[in-house]
């Protein structure tokens, strides 16, 4: 797992520990307290620190994902560590289908240990964005491996001026004024039998899974997780200054603004 930045200009200030503090246990504890920005800087010091930084990042991502991504009743029964293997299988699914995770889950990873960390990070669903034609494959794997069921389906052709009829995916339905206006072809909502775990599979209107994400109204949510990397598209705004720039081409939805105003 790696951290990628879409813009340059970040400089490492240096993070130092005295010799007697350099045990793996102490370093691991220290790394777990770092913000994502500082974790990346520390990971650039040397190879052992880079490996430790990636391990800490993997754990943060796993902790966020496993709130909604858990082994199904018949999957991973022979696994020594079923929860870990479920996350690994999910990341492999992203990699094989060219899909990504975005939205609140990824923003929570970015905001961990920052001033915007809060209870909001423990709620919400997982939003998976797939290329056109790969959504059904992702849905079937999610049902088979993670014990989820299909709760609703929406298509761009069913959109109204006020968004998708079932409003299953409120993060992207804010700007649906005509089919494909937000880059979405279909949205499938999955959930567990008790309704506590929710996953939205968002199919792009073209072969690029990132197309709908590029049309998000605010820069601080334009981040995504692949099967092998965490990408922060506006690192200075999101991680350093903790502010967001509005996409001037998008219609402002006050409900959407209120939902995200405290998330970075």
PDB file of C-alpha atoms in Angstrom:
ATOM      1  CA  UNK A   1       0.000   0.000   0.000  1.00  0.00           C
ATOM      2  CA  UNK A   2       1.439   3.376  -0.977  1.00  0.00           C
ATOM      3  CA  UNK A   3       0.505   7.039  -0.757  1.00  0.00           C
ATOM      4  CA  UNK A   4       0.365   9.010  -3.997  1.00  0.00           C
ATOM      5  CA  UNK A   5       0.093  12.763  -4.450  1.00  0.00           C
ATOM      6  CA  UNK A   6      -1.328  14.455  -7.497  1.00  0.00           C
ATOM      7  CA  UNK A   7       0.689  17.636  -6.968  1.00  0.00           C
ATOM      8  CA  UNK A   8       4.252  18.338  -5.961  1.00  0.00           C
ATOM      9  CA  UNK A   9       5.790  20.831  -3.549  1.00  0.00           C
ATOM     10  CA  UNK A  10       5.672  18.891  -0.291  1.00  0.00           C
ATOM     11  CA  UNK A  11       8.933  18.991   1.669  1.00  0.00           C
ATOM     12  CA  UNK A  12       9.968  16.757   4.556  1.00  0.00           C
ATOM     13  CA  UNK A  13      10.776  18.656   7.733  1.00  0.00           C
ATOM     14  CA  UNK A  14      12.387  15.622   9.331  1.00  0.00           C
ATOM     15  CA  UNK A  15      11.119  13.538  12.245  1.00  0.00           C
ATOM     16  CA  UNK A  16      13.799  12.329  14.633  1.00  0.00           C
ATOM     17  CA  UNK A  17      13.908   9.889  17.530  1.00  0.00           C
ATOM     18  CA  UNK A  18      16.758   9.406  19.975  1.00  0.00           C
ATOM     19  CA  UNK A  19      18.672   6.135  19.835  1.00  0.00           C
ATOM     20  CA  UNK A  20      17.015   4.549  22.858  1.00  0.00           C
ATOM     21  CA  UNK A  21      13.560   5.123  21.321  1.00  0.00           C
ATOM     22  CA  UNK A  22      14.177   3.299  18.086  1.00  0.00           C
ATOM     23  CA  UNK A  23      12.677  -0.009  19.025  1.00  0.00           C
ATOM     24  CA  UNK A  24      10.016  -1.286  16.670  1.00  0.00           C
ATOM     25  CA  UNK A  25       7.360  -1.087  19.360  1.00  0.00           C
ATOM     26  CA  UNK A  26       8.009   2.570  20.127  1.00  0.00           C
ATOM     27  CA  UNK A  27       8.271   3.498  16.468  1.00  0.00           C
ATOM     28  CA  UNK A  28       5.021   1.749  15.680  1.00  0.00           C
ATOM     29  CA  UNK A  29       3.291   3.612  18.493  1.00  0.00           C
ATOM     30  CA  UNK A  30       4.743   6.915  17.279  1.00  0.00           C
ATOM     31  CA  UNK A  31       3.773   6.296  13.660  1.00  0.00           C
ATOM     32  CA  UNK A  32       0.206   5.500  14.701  1.00  0.00           C
ATOM     33  CA  UNK A  33      -0.096   9.011  16.139  1.00  0.00           C
ATOM     34  CA  UNK A  34       0.967  10.776  12.947  1.00  0.00           C
ATOM     35  CA  UNK A  35      -1.315  12.534  10.516  1.00  0.00           C
ATOM     36  CA  UNK A  36      -1.288  11.250   6.956  1.00  0.00           C
ATOM     37  CA  UNK A  37       0.878  14.194   5.945  1.00  0.00           C
ATOM     38  CA  UNK A  38       3.505  13.415   8.601  1.00  0.00           C
ATOM     39  CA  UNK A  39       3.256   9.681   8.000  1.00  0.00           C
ATOM     40  CA  UNK A  40       4.330  10.226   4.404  1.00  0.00           C
ATOM     41  CA  UNK A  41       7.257  12.388   5.490  1.00  0.00           C
ATOM     42  CA  UNK A  42       8.425   9.838   8.035  1.00  0.00           C
ATOM     43  CA  UNK A  43       8.169   7.077   5.436  1.00  0.00           C
ATOM     44  CA  UNK A  44      10.743   8.877   3.307  1.00  0.00           C
ATOM     45  CA  UNK A  45      13.506   8.703   5.938  1.00  0.00           C
ATOM     46  CA  UNK A  46      14.723   5.150   5.290  1.00  0.00           C
ATOM     47  CA  UNK A  47      13.540   1.767   4.054  1.00  0.00           C
ATOM     48  CA  UNK A  48      12.588   0.346   7.480  1.00  0.00           C
ATOM     49  CA  UNK A  49      10.542   3.450   8.204  1.00  0.00           C
ATOM     50  CA  UNK A  50       8.945   3.228   4.755  1.00  0.00           C
ATOM     51  CA  UNK A  51       7.880  -0.358   5.474  1.00  0.00           C
ATOM     52  CA  UNK A  52       6.528   0.640   8.873  1.00  0.00           C
ATOM     53  CA  UNK A  53       4.674   3.597   7.374  1.00  0.00           C
ATOM     54  CA  UNK A  54       3.011   1.362   4.808  1.00  0.00           C
ATOM     55  CA  UNK A  55       2.006  -1.100   7.537  1.00  0.00           C
ATOM     56  CA  UNK A  56       0.415   1.708   9.554  1.00  0.00           C
ATOM     57  CA  UNK A  57      -1.366   3.020   6.464  1.00  0.00           C
ATOM     58  CA  UNK A  58      -2.658  -0.464   5.640  1.00  0.00           C
ATOM     59  CA  UNK A  59      -4.055  -0.795   9.171  1.00  0.00           C
ATOM     60  CA  UNK A  60      -5.810   2.572   8.951  1.00  0.00           C
ATOM     61  CA  UNK A  61      -7.389   1.654   5.646  1.00  0.00           C
ATOM     62  CA  UNK A  62      -8.375  -1.805   6.927  1.00  0.00           C
ATOM     63  CA  UNK A  63      -9.958  -0.338  10.057  1.00  0.00           C
ATOM     64  CA  UNK A  64     -12.117   1.953   7.929  1.00  0.00           C
ATOM     65  CA  UNK A  65     -13.099  -0.665   5.393  1.00  0.00           C
ATOM     66  CA  UNK A  66     -13.956  -3.435   7.842  1.00  0.00           C
ATOM     67  CA  UNK A  67     -16.827  -1.424   9.261  1.00  0.00           C
ATOM     68  CA  UNK A  68     -18.684  -2.439   6.113  1.00  0.00           C
ATOM     69  CA  UNK A  69     -16.442  -5.092   4.526  1.00  0.00           C
ATOM     70  CA  UNK A  70     -16.583  -8.284   6.613  1.00  0.00           C
ATOM     71  CA  UNK A  71     -16.459 -11.994   5.795  1.00  0.00           C
ATOM     72  CA  UNK A  72     -19.757 -13.465   4.688  1.00  0.00           C
ATOM     73  CA  UNK A  73     -21.307 -16.416   6.546  1.00  0.00           C
ATOM     74  CA  UNK A  74     -19.823 -18.979   4.145  1.00  0.00           C
ATOM     75  CA  UNK A  75     -16.677 -17.190   2.958  1.00  0.00           C
ATOM     76  CA  UNK A  76     -13.174 -17.382   4.440  1.00  0.00           C
ATOM     77  CA  UNK A  77     -14.199 -20.217   6.793  1.00  0.00           C
ATOM     78  CA  UNK A  78     -10.785 -21.871   6.552  1.00  0.00           C
ATOM     79  CA  UNK A  79      -8.800 -18.669   6.868  1.00  0.00           C
ATOM     80  CA  UNK A  80      -6.486 -18.163   9.826  1.00  0.00           C
ATOM     81  CA  UNK A  81      -7.314 -14.464   9.860  1.00  0.00           C
ATOM     82  CA  UNK A  82     -10.684 -14.124   8.106  1.00  0.00           C
ATOM     83  CA  UNK A  83     -11.071 -10.371   8.671  1.00  0.00           C
ATOM     84  CA  UNK A  84      -7.619  -9.671   7.229  1.00  0.00           C
ATOM     85  CA  UNK A  85      -8.176 -11.983   4.266  1.00  0.00           C
ATOM     86  CA  UNK A  86     -11.548 -10.373   3.584  1.00  0.00           C
ATOM     87  CA  UNK A  87      -9.893  -6.957   3.296  1.00  0.00           C
ATOM     88  CA  UNK A  88      -7.138  -8.379   1.097  1.00  0.00           C
ATOM     89  CA  UNK A  89      -9.752 -10.017  -1.140  1.00  0.00           C
ATOM     90  CA  UNK A  90     -11.613  -6.723  -1.393  1.00  0.00           C
ATOM     91  CA  UNK A  91      -8.455  -4.824  -2.379  1.00  0.00           C
ATOM     92  CA  UNK A  92      -7.665  -7.533  -4.942  1.00  0.00           C
ATOM     93  CA  UNK A  93     -11.177  -7.089  -6.361  1.00  0.00           C
ATOM     94  CA  UNK A  94     -10.543  -3.361  -6.783  1.00  0.00           C
ATOM     95  CA  UNK A  95      -7.270  -4.082  -8.539  1.00  0.00           C
ATOM     96  CA  UNK A  96      -8.658  -6.722 -10.912  1.00  0.00           C
ATOM     97  CA  UNK A  97     -11.689  -4.668 -11.978  1.00  0.00           C
ATOM     98  CA  UNK A  98     -10.019  -1.261 -12.180  1.00  0.00           C
ATOM     99  CA  UNK A  99     -12.330   0.021  -9.453  1.00  0.00           C
ATOM    100  CA  UNK A 100     -11.664   2.464  -6.617  1.00  0.00           C
ATOM    101  CA  UNK A 101     -13.162   3.531  -3.290  1.00  0.00           C
ATOM    102  CA  UNK A 102     -13.898   7.192  -2.663  1.00  0.00           C
ATOM    103  CA  UNK A 103     -16.170   9.358  -0.507  1.00  0.00           C
ATOM    104  CA  UNK A 104     -16.346   9.438   3.294  1.00  0.00           C
ATOM    105  CA  UNK A 105     -14.324   6.274   3.874  1.00  0.00           C
ATOM    106  CA  UNK A 106     -11.242   7.637   2.113  1.00  0.00           C
ATOM    107  CA  UNK A 107     -11.685  11.098   3.608  1.00  0.00           C
ATOM    108  CA  UNK A 108     -11.709   9.482   7.071  1.00  0.00           C
ATOM    109  CA  UNK A 109      -8.329   7.878   6.350  1.00  0.00           C
ATOM    110  CA  UNK A 110      -6.993  11.275   5.283  1.00  0.00           C
ATOM    111  CA  UNK A 111      -8.295  13.043   8.392  1.00  0.00           C
ATOM    112  CA  UNK A 112      -7.143  10.511  11.006  1.00  0.00           C
ATOM    113  CA  UNK A 113      -5.211  12.189  13.860  1.00  0.00           C
ATOM    114  CA  UNK A 114      -5.980  15.622  12.416  1.00  0.00           C
ATOM    115  CA  UNK A 115      -8.037  18.429  13.924  1.00  0.00           C
ATOM    116  CA  UNK A 116     -11.025  17.254  11.860  1.00  0.00           C
ATOM    117  CA  UNK A 117     -11.032  13.749  13.321  1.00  0.00           C
ATOM    118  CA  UNK A 118     -14.384  12.992  14.929  1.00  0.00           C
ATOM    119  CA  UNK A 119     -17.418  10.696  15.308  1.00  0.00           C
ATOM    120  CA  UNK A 120     -18.368  11.243  11.666  1.00  0.00           C
ATOM    121  CA  UNK A 121     -15.482   8.951  10.712  1.00  0.00           C
ATOM    122  CA  UNK A 122     -17.202   5.938  12.274  1.00  0.00           C
ATOM    123  CA  UNK A 123     -20.382   6.217  10.226  1.00  0.00           C
ATOM    124  CA  UNK A 124     -21.270   6.067   6.572  1.00  0.00           C
ATOM    125  CA  UNK A 125     -20.998   3.512   3.817  1.00  0.00           C
ATOM    126  CA  UNK A 126     -18.311   2.399   1.376  1.00  0.00           C
ATOM    127  CA  UNK A 127     -18.574   3.921  -2.095  1.00  0.00           C
ATOM    128  CA  UNK A 128     -17.045   1.802  -4.881  1.00  0.00           C
ATOM    129  CA  UNK A 129     -16.597   3.354  -8.325  1.00  0.00           C
ATOM    130  CA  UNK A 130     -16.255   0.955 -11.247  1.00  0.00           C
ATOM    131  CA  UNK A 131     -15.600   1.337 -14.980  1.00  0.00           C
ATOM    132  CA  UNK A 132     -18.641   0.839 -17.176  1.00  0.00           C
ATOM    133  CA  UNK A 133     -19.305  -2.846 -17.648  1.00  0.00           C
ATOM    134  CA  UNK A 134     -17.593  -3.993 -14.426  1.00  0.00           C
ATOM    135  CA  UNK A 135     -20.247  -3.095 -11.857  1.00  0.00           C
ATOM    136  CA  UNK A 136     -22.094  -6.411 -12.019  1.00  0.00           C
ATOM    137  CA  UNK A 137     -18.860  -8.337 -11.432  1.00  0.00           C
ATOM    138  CA  UNK A 138     -18.136  -6.232  -8.355  1.00  0.00           C
ATOM    139  CA  UNK A 139     -21.705  -6.618  -7.075  1.00  0.00           C
ATOM    140  CA  UNK A 140     -21.625 -10.410  -7.421  1.00  0.00           C
ATOM    141  CA  UNK A 141     -18.314 -10.650  -5.558  1.00  0.00           C
ATOM    142  CA  UNK A 142     -19.607  -8.408  -2.774  1.00  0.00           C
ATOM    143  CA  UNK A 143     -22.695 -10.591  -2.379  1.00  0.00           C
ATOM    144  CA  UNK A 144     -20.770 -13.864  -2.470  1.00  0.00           C
ATOM    145  CA  UNK A 145     -17.827 -12.918  -0.263  1.00  0.00           C
ATOM    146  CA  UNK A 146     -19.133 -10.357   2.207  1.00  0.00           C
ATOM    147  CA  UNK A 147     -22.713 -11.403   2.965  1.00  0.00           C
ATOM    148  CA  UNK A 148     -24.374  -8.354   1.405  1.00  0.00           C
ATOM    149  CA  UNK A 149     -27.669  -8.218  -0.455  1.00  0.00           C
ATOM    150  CA  UNK A 150     -28.908  -5.928  -3.219  1.00  0.00           C
ATOM    151  CA  UNK A 151     -31.181  -3.282  -1.706  1.00  0.00           C
ATOM    152  CA  UNK A 152     -31.781  -1.068  -4.754  1.00  0.00           C
ATOM    153  CA  UNK A 153     -30.608  -0.276  -8.269  1.00  0.00           C
ATOM    154  CA  UNK A 154     -30.734   3.012 -10.147  1.00  0.00           C
ATOM    155  CA  UNK A 155     -29.774   3.947 -13.690  1.00  0.00           C
ATOM    156  CA  UNK A 156     -29.007   7.273 -15.325  1.00  0.00           C
ATOM    157  CA  UNK A 157     -32.030   6.802 -17.556  1.00  0.00           C
ATOM    158  CA  UNK A 158     -34.217   6.830 -14.428  1.00  0.00           C
ATOM    159  CA  UNK A 159     -32.836  10.120 -13.163  1.00  0.00           C
ATOM    160  CA  UNK A 160     -35.059  13.125 -12.544  1.00  0.00           C
ATOM    161  CA  UNK A 161     -34.061  16.804 -12.182  1.00  0.00           C
ATOM    162  CA  UNK A 162     -33.831  16.112  -8.451  1.00  0.00           C
ATOM    163  CA  UNK A 163     -31.522  13.101  -8.708  1.00  0.00           C
ATOM    164  CA  UNK A 164     -31.960   9.359  -8.629  1.00  0.00           C
ATOM    165  CA  UNK A 165     -35.457   8.329  -7.619  1.00  0.00           C
ATOM    166  CA  UNK A 166     -34.450   6.248  -4.634  1.00  0.00           C
ATOM    167  CA  UNK A 167     -31.671   8.688  -3.646  1.00  0.00           C
ATOM    168  CA  UNK A 168     -29.574   5.602  -2.880  1.00  0.00           C
ATOM    169  CA  UNK A 169     -26.356   7.464  -3.431  1.00  0.00           C
ATOM    170  CA  UNK A 170     -26.729  11.030  -2.148  1.00  0.00           C
ATOM    171  CA  UNK A 171     -23.090  11.969  -2.698  1.00  0.00           C
ATOM    172  CA  UNK A 172     -23.437  12.027  -6.468  1.00  0.00           C
ATOM    173  CA  UNK A 173     -27.159  12.540  -7.036  1.00  0.00           C
ATOM    174  CA  UNK A 174     -26.927  16.221  -6.115  1.00  0.00           C
ATOM    175  CA  UNK A 175     -26.276  17.315  -9.704  1.00  0.00           C
ATOM    176  CA  UNK A 176     -28.243  14.920 -11.893  1.00  0.00           C
ATOM    177  CA  UNK A 177     -30.043  17.238 -14.276  1.00  0.00           C
ATOM    178  CA  UNK A 178     -29.970  14.842 -17.211  1.00  0.00           C
ATOM    179  CA  UNK A 179     -28.433  11.390 -17.810  1.00  0.00           C
ATOM    180  CA  UNK A 180     -24.660  11.245 -17.433  1.00  0.00           C
ATOM    181  CA  UNK A 181     -24.380  14.842 -16.096  1.00  0.00           C
ATOM    182  CA  UNK A 182     -22.378  13.523 -13.137  1.00  0.00           C
ATOM    183  CA  UNK A 183     -20.635  10.730 -15.000  1.00  0.00           C
ATOM    184  CA  UNK A 184     -22.749   7.937 -13.498  1.00  0.00           C
ATOM    185  CA  UNK A 185     -24.330   5.069 -15.429  1.00  0.00           C
ATOM    186  CA  UNK A 186     -25.803   2.970 -12.610  1.00  0.00           C
ATOM    187  CA  UNK A 187     -25.827   2.854  -8.810  1.00  0.00           C
ATOM    188  CA  UNK A 188     -26.402  -0.371  -6.866  1.00  0.00           C
ATOM    189  CA  UNK A 189     -26.857  -0.238  -3.110  1.00  0.00           C
ATOM    190  CA  UNK A 190     -25.822  -3.304  -1.117  1.00  0.00           C
ATOM    191  CA  UNK A 191     -26.451  -3.836   2.568  1.00  0.00           C
ATOM    192  CA  UNK A 192     -26.292  -6.478   5.246  1.00  0.00           C
ATOM    193  CA  UNK A 193     -29.398  -8.240   6.542  1.00  0.00           C
ATOM    194  CA  UNK A 194     -29.486  -6.000   9.631  1.00  0.00           C
ATOM    195  CA  UNK A 195     -28.967  -2.859   7.538  1.00  0.00           C
ATOM    196  CA  UNK A 196     -25.894  -1.791   9.497  1.00  0.00           C
ATOM    197  CA  UNK A 197     -23.385  -2.333   6.685  1.00  0.00           C
ATOM    198  CA  UNK A 198     -23.871  -0.482   3.402  1.00  0.00           C
ATOM    199  CA  UNK A 199     -21.914  -0.436   0.161  1.00  0.00           C
ATOM    200  CA  UNK A 200     -22.762   1.599  -2.943  1.00  0.00           C
ATOM    201  CA  UNK A 201     -21.409   0.360  -6.273  1.00  0.00           C
ATOM    202  CA  UNK A 202     -21.297   3.316  -8.662  1.00  0.00           C
ATOM    203  CA  UNK A 203     -20.766   2.461 -12.326  1.00  0.00           C
ATOM    204  CA  UNK A 204     -19.110   5.145 -14.438  1.00  0.00           C
ATOM    205  CA  UNK A 205     -20.675   6.127 -17.746  1.00  0.00           C
ATOM    206  CA  UNK A 206     -17.389   5.280 -19.473  1.00  0.00           C
ATOM    207  CA  UNK A 207     -14.342   3.031 -19.012  1.00  0.00           C
ATOM    208  CA  UNK A 208     -12.774   5.356 -16.424  1.00  0.00           C
ATOM    209  CA  UNK A 209     -13.879   4.655 -12.847  1.00  0.00           C
ATOM    210  CA  UNK A 210     -12.570   8.080 -11.796  1.00  0.00           C
ATOM    211  CA  UNK A 211     -14.880  10.029 -14.090  1.00  0.00           C
ATOM    212  CA  UNK A 212     -17.678  10.566 -11.513  1.00  0.00           C
ATOM    213  CA  UNK A 213     -15.092  11.444  -8.824  1.00  0.00           C
ATOM    214  CA  UNK A 214     -13.658  14.190 -11.022  1.00  0.00           C
ATOM    215  CA  UNK A 215     -17.087  15.814 -10.960  1.00  0.00           C
ATOM    216  CA  UNK A 216     -17.354  16.031  -7.167  1.00  0.00           C
ATOM    217  CA  UNK A 217     -18.142  19.611  -6.063  1.00  0.00           C
ATOM    218  CA  UNK A 218     -15.338  19.973  -3.474  1.00  0.00           C
ATOM    219  CA  UNK A 219     -11.611  19.239  -3.668  1.00  0.00           C
ATOM    220  CA  UNK A 220     -11.334  17.722  -0.193  1.00  0.00           C
ATOM    221  CA  UNK A 221     -13.352  14.667  -1.252  1.00  0.00           C
ATOM    222  CA  UNK A 222     -11.478  14.105  -4.522  1.00  0.00           C
ATOM    223  CA  UNK A 223      -9.418  11.268  -3.075  1.00  0.00           C
ATOM    224  CA  UNK A 224      -9.570   7.588  -3.864  1.00  0.00           C
ATOM    225  CA  UNK A 225      -8.257   4.184  -2.855  1.00  0.00           C
ATOM    226  CA  UNK A 226      -7.124   1.622  -5.409  1.00  0.00           C
ATOM    227  CA  UNK A 227      -6.116  -1.950  -4.674  1.00  0.00           C
ATOM    228  CA  UNK A 228      -2.566  -0.792  -3.989  1.00  0.00           C
ATOM    229  CA  UNK A 229      -2.482   2.966  -3.361  1.00  0.00           C
ATOM    230  CA  UNK A 230      -4.168   5.863  -1.606  1.00  0.00           C
ATOM    231  CA  UNK A 231      -4.367   8.914  -3.873  1.00  0.00           C
ATOM    232  CA  UNK A 232      -4.924  12.440  -2.510  1.00  0.00           C
ATOM    233  CA  UNK A 233      -5.535  14.727  -5.462  1.00  0.00           C
ATOM    234  CA  UNK A 234      -5.249  18.027  -3.592  1.00  0.00           C
ATOM    235  CA  UNK A 235      -2.777  17.319  -0.753  1.00  0.00           C
ATOM    236  CA  UNK A 236      -1.990  20.923   0.108  1.00  0.00           C
ATOM    237  CA  UNK A 237      -5.641  21.951   0.413  1.00  0.00           C
ATOM    238  CA  UNK A 238      -6.823  18.726   2.051  1.00  0.00           C
ATOM    239  CA  UNK A 239      -3.965  17.784   4.402  1.00  0.00           C
ATOM    240  CA  UNK A 240      -2.001  20.968   5.027  1.00  0.00           C
ATOM    241  CA  UNK A 241      -4.453  23.865   4.953  1.00  0.00           C
ATOM    242  CA  UNK A 242      -7.573  21.792   5.719  1.00  0.00           C
ATOM    243  CA  UNK A 243      -9.701  23.722   3.309  1.00  0.00           C
ATOM    244  CA  UNK A 244     -11.657  22.951   0.174  1.00  0.00           C
ATOM    245  CA  UNK A 245     -12.112  24.613  -3.193  1.00  0.00           C
ATOM    246  CA  UNK A 246     -15.517  24.437  -4.877  1.00  0.00           C
ATOM    247  CA  UNK A 247     -15.846  23.154  -8.404  1.00  0.00           C
ATOM    248  CA  UNK A 248     -17.414  26.180 -10.159  1.00  0.00           C
ATOM    249  CA  UNK A 249     -19.140  23.996 -12.755  1.00  0.00           C
ATOM    250  CA  UNK A 250     -21.272  22.184 -10.180  1.00  0.00           C
ATOM    251  CA  UNK A 251     -24.593  23.308  -8.791  1.00  0.00           C
ATOM    252  CA  UNK A 252     -24.368  23.822  -5.033  1.00  0.00           C
ATOM    253  CA  UNK A 253     -26.524  21.456  -3.017  1.00  0.00           C
ATOM    254  CA  UNK A 254     -26.933  22.754   0.537  1.00  0.00           C
ATOM    255  CA  UNK A 255     -27.555  19.285   1.946  1.00  0.00           C
ATOM    256  CA  UNK A 256     -24.323  18.095   0.419  1.00  0.00           C
ATOM    257  CA  UNK A 257     -22.459  21.141   1.781  1.00  0.00           C
ATOM    258  CA  UNK A 258     -23.826  20.610   5.296  1.00  0.00           C
ATOM    259  CA  UNK A 259     -22.821  16.930   5.240  1.00  0.00           C
ATOM    260  CA  UNK A 260     -19.212  17.666   4.379  1.00  0.00           C
ATOM    261  CA  UNK A 261     -18.561  21.062   5.975  1.00  0.00           C
ATOM    262  CA  UNK A 262     -16.872  19.470   9.008  1.00  0.00           C
ATOM    263  CA  UNK A 263     -14.974  16.774   7.112  1.00  0.00           C
ATOM    264  CA  UNK A 264     -11.763  18.535   6.226  1.00  0.00           C
TER     265      UNK A 264
END
